[in-house]
Coordinates of C-alpha atoms in Angstrom, one line a residue:
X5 CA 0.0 0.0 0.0
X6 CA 0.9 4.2 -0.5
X7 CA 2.0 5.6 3.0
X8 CA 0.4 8.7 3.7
X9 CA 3.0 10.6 2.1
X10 CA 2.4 9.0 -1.0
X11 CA -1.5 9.3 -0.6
X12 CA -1.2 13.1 0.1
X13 CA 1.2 13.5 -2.7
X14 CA -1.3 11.5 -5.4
X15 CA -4.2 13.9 -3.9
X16 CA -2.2 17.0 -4.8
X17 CA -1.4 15.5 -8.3
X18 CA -5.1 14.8 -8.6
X19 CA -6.1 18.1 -8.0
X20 CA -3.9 20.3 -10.0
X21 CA -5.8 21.9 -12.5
X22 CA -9.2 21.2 -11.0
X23 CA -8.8 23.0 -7.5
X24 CA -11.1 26.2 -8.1
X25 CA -14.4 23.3 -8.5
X26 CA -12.9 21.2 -5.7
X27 CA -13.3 24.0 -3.1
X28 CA -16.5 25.4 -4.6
X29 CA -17.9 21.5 -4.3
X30 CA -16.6 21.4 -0.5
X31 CA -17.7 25.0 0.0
X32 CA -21.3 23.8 -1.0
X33 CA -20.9 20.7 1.4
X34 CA -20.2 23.2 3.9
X35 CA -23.1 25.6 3.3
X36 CA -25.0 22.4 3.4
X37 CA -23.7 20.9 6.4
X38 CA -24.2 24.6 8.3
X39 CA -27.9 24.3 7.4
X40 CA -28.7 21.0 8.6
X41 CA -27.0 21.6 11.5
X42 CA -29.3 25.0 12.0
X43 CA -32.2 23.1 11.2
X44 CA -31.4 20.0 13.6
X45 CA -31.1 23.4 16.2
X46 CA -34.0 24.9 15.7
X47 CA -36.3 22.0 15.6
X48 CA -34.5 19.4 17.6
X49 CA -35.7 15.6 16.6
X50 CA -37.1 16.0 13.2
X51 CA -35.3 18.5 12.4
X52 CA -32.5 16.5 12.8
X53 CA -33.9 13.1 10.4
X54 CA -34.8 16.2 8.3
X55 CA -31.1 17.5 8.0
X56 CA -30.0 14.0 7.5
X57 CA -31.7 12.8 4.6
X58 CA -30.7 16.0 2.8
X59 CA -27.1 15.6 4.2
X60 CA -26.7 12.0 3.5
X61 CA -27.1 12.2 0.0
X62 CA -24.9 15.4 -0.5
X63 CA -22.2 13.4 1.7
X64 CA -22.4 10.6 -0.8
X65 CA -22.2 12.7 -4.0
X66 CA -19.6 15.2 -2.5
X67 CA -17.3 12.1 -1.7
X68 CA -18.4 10.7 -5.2
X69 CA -17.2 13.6 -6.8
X70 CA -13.8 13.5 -5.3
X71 CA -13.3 9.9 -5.8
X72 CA -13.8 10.5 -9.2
X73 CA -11.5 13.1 -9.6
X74 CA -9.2 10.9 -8.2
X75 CA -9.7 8.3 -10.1
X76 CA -9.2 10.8 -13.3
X77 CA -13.0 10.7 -14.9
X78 CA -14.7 14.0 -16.3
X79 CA -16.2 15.7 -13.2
X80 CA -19.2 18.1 -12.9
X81 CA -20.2 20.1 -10.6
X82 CA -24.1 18.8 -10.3
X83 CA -22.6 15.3 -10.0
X84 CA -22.0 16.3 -6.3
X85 CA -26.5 16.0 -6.5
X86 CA -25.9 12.4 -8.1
X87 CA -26.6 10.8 -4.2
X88 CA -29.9 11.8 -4.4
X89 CA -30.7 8.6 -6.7
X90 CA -29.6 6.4 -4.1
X91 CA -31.5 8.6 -1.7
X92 CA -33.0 5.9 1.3
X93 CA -29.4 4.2 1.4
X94 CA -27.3 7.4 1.4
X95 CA -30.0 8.5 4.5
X96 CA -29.2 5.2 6.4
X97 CA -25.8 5.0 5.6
X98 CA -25.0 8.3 7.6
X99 CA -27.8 7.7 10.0
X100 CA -27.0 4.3 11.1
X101 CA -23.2 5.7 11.4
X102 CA -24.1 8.4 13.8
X103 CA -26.2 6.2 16.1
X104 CA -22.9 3.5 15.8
X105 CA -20.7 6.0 16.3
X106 CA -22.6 7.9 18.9
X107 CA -22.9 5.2 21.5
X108 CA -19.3 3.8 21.2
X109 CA -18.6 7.4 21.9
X110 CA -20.8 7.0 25.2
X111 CA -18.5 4.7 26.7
X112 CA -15.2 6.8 26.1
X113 CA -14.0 8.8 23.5
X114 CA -11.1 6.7 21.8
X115 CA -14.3 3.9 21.7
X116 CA -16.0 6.3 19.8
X117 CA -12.8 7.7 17.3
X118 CA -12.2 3.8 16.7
X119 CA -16.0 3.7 15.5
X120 CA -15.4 6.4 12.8
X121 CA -12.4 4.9 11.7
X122 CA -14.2 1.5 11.3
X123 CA -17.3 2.6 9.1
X124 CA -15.2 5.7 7.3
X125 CA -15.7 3.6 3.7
X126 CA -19.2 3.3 4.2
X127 CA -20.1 6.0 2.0
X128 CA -17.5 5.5 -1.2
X129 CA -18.9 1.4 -0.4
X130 CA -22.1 2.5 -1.3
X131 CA -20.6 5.3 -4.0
X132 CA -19.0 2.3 -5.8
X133 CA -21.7 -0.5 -5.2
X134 CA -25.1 1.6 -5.5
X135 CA -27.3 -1.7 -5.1
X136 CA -26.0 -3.0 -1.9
X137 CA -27.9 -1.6 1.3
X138 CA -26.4 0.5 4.2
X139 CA -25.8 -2.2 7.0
X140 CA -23.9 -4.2 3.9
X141 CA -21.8 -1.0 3.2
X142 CA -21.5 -0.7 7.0
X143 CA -20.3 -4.2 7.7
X144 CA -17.9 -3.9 4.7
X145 CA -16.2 -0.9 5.8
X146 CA -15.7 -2.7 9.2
X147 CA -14.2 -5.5 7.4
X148 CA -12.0 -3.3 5.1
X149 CA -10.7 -1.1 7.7
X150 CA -9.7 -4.1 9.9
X151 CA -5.6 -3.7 10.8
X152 CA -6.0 0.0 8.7
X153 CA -7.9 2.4 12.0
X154 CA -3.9 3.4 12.7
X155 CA -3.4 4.2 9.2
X156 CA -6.1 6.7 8.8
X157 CA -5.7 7.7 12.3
X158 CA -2.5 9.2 10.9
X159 CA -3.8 10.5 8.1
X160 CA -5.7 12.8 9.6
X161 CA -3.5 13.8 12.1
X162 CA -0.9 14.5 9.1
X163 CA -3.1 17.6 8.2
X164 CA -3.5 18.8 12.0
X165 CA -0.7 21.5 11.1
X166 CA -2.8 22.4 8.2
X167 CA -5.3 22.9 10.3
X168 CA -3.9 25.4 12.5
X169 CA -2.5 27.5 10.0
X170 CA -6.1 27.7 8.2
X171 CA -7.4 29.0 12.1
X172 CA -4.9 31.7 11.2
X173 CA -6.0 32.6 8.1
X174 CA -9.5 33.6 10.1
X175 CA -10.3 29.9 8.6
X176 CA -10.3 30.7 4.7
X177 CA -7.5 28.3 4.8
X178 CA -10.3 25.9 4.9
X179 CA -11.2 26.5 1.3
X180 CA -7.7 24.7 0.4
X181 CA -7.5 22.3 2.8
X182 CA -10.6 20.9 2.9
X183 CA -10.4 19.8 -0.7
X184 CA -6.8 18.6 -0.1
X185 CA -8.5 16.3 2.9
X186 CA -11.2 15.3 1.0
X187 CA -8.9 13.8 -2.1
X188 CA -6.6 12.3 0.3
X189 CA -9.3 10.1 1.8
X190 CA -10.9 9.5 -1.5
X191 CA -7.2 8.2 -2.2
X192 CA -6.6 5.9 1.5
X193 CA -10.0 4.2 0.1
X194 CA -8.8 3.7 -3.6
X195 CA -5.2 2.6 -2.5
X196 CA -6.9 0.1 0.3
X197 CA -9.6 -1.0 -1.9
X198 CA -7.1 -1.5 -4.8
X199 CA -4.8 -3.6 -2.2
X200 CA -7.2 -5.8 -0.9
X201 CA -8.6 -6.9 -4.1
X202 CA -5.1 -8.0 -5.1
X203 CA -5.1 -9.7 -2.4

């Protein structure tokens, strides 16, 4: 498999050229994110489901788009839309990974960060295999990311100096970063998936 060096470094590659639609698509995600989370605020249970079966599907086009990218197709910008046709799945996929997620985090926090790690490739599952449902792109993420949680741990943590330097910039760092993040993962799952088929 790529280290993370190598992962970061093929995310960079994959962006050149194509980094002004890359952070309007994640500055979209955001806009979209901000007003599910305002909704869930104001009206606190369905609000929430509300927010979440918008947000699901924007989740799974937005990482769609990227792993495209990545992958070198033609990209458009209403292709970040395209999770709407797998609307109930996209819904369950990120629902059923909060509630996961939420009650490991319960217990302790590092319970909870292990969770994330384990059902992370849930959504580009379901991206790349649209007929499956969400508790089998659930349970394959778990079984792809088993001996990997470290490695994206890491990955993460690689852009934690990015991070700062963006709260610096009175955050329009963000606007780079976030699409620098979002190819990087869309990389970890390509390289992983690509290395487990093999073998």
């Amino acid at each position: 498999m790529l280290n993370n060096f190598e992962i970061r470094s093929m995310a960079r590659r994959a962006l050149k050229g194509n980094w002004l639609i890359a952070v309007l698509v994640c500055f979209i995600y955001a806009l979209v994110c901000s007003a599910g989370t305002e909704l869930g605020t104001v009206i606190p249970v369905a609000g929430f489901f509300a927010s979440m079966f918008f947000i699901g599907p924007v989740n799974l086009g937005v990482n769609g788009f990227f792993l495209s990218m990545y992958r070198g197709r033609t990209i458009r910008l209403e292709s970040i839309f395209e999770g709407f046709r797998n609307l109930l799945s996209a819904f369950l996929v990120a629902l059923i990974t909060w509630v996961f997620i939420l009650l490991w985090a319960l217990l302790l926090v590092i319970p909870g960060i292990i969770a994330a790690l384990r059902y992370s490739q849930a959504i580009y599952i379901l991206y790349d295999n649209p007929d499956i449902g969400a508790l089998e792109a659930i349970e394959r993420s778990k079984k792809m990311m088993h001996g990997y949680k470290g490695k994206l741990f890491f990955l993460y943590l690689s852009f934690f100096g990015w991070a700062l330097l963006s709260i610096l910039t009175a955050g329009i760092g963000f606007l780079w970063l976030a699409p620098y993040v979002s190819m990087s993962l869309a990389g970890f799952y390509e390289d992983l998936k690509l290395n487990q088929a093999i073998d």
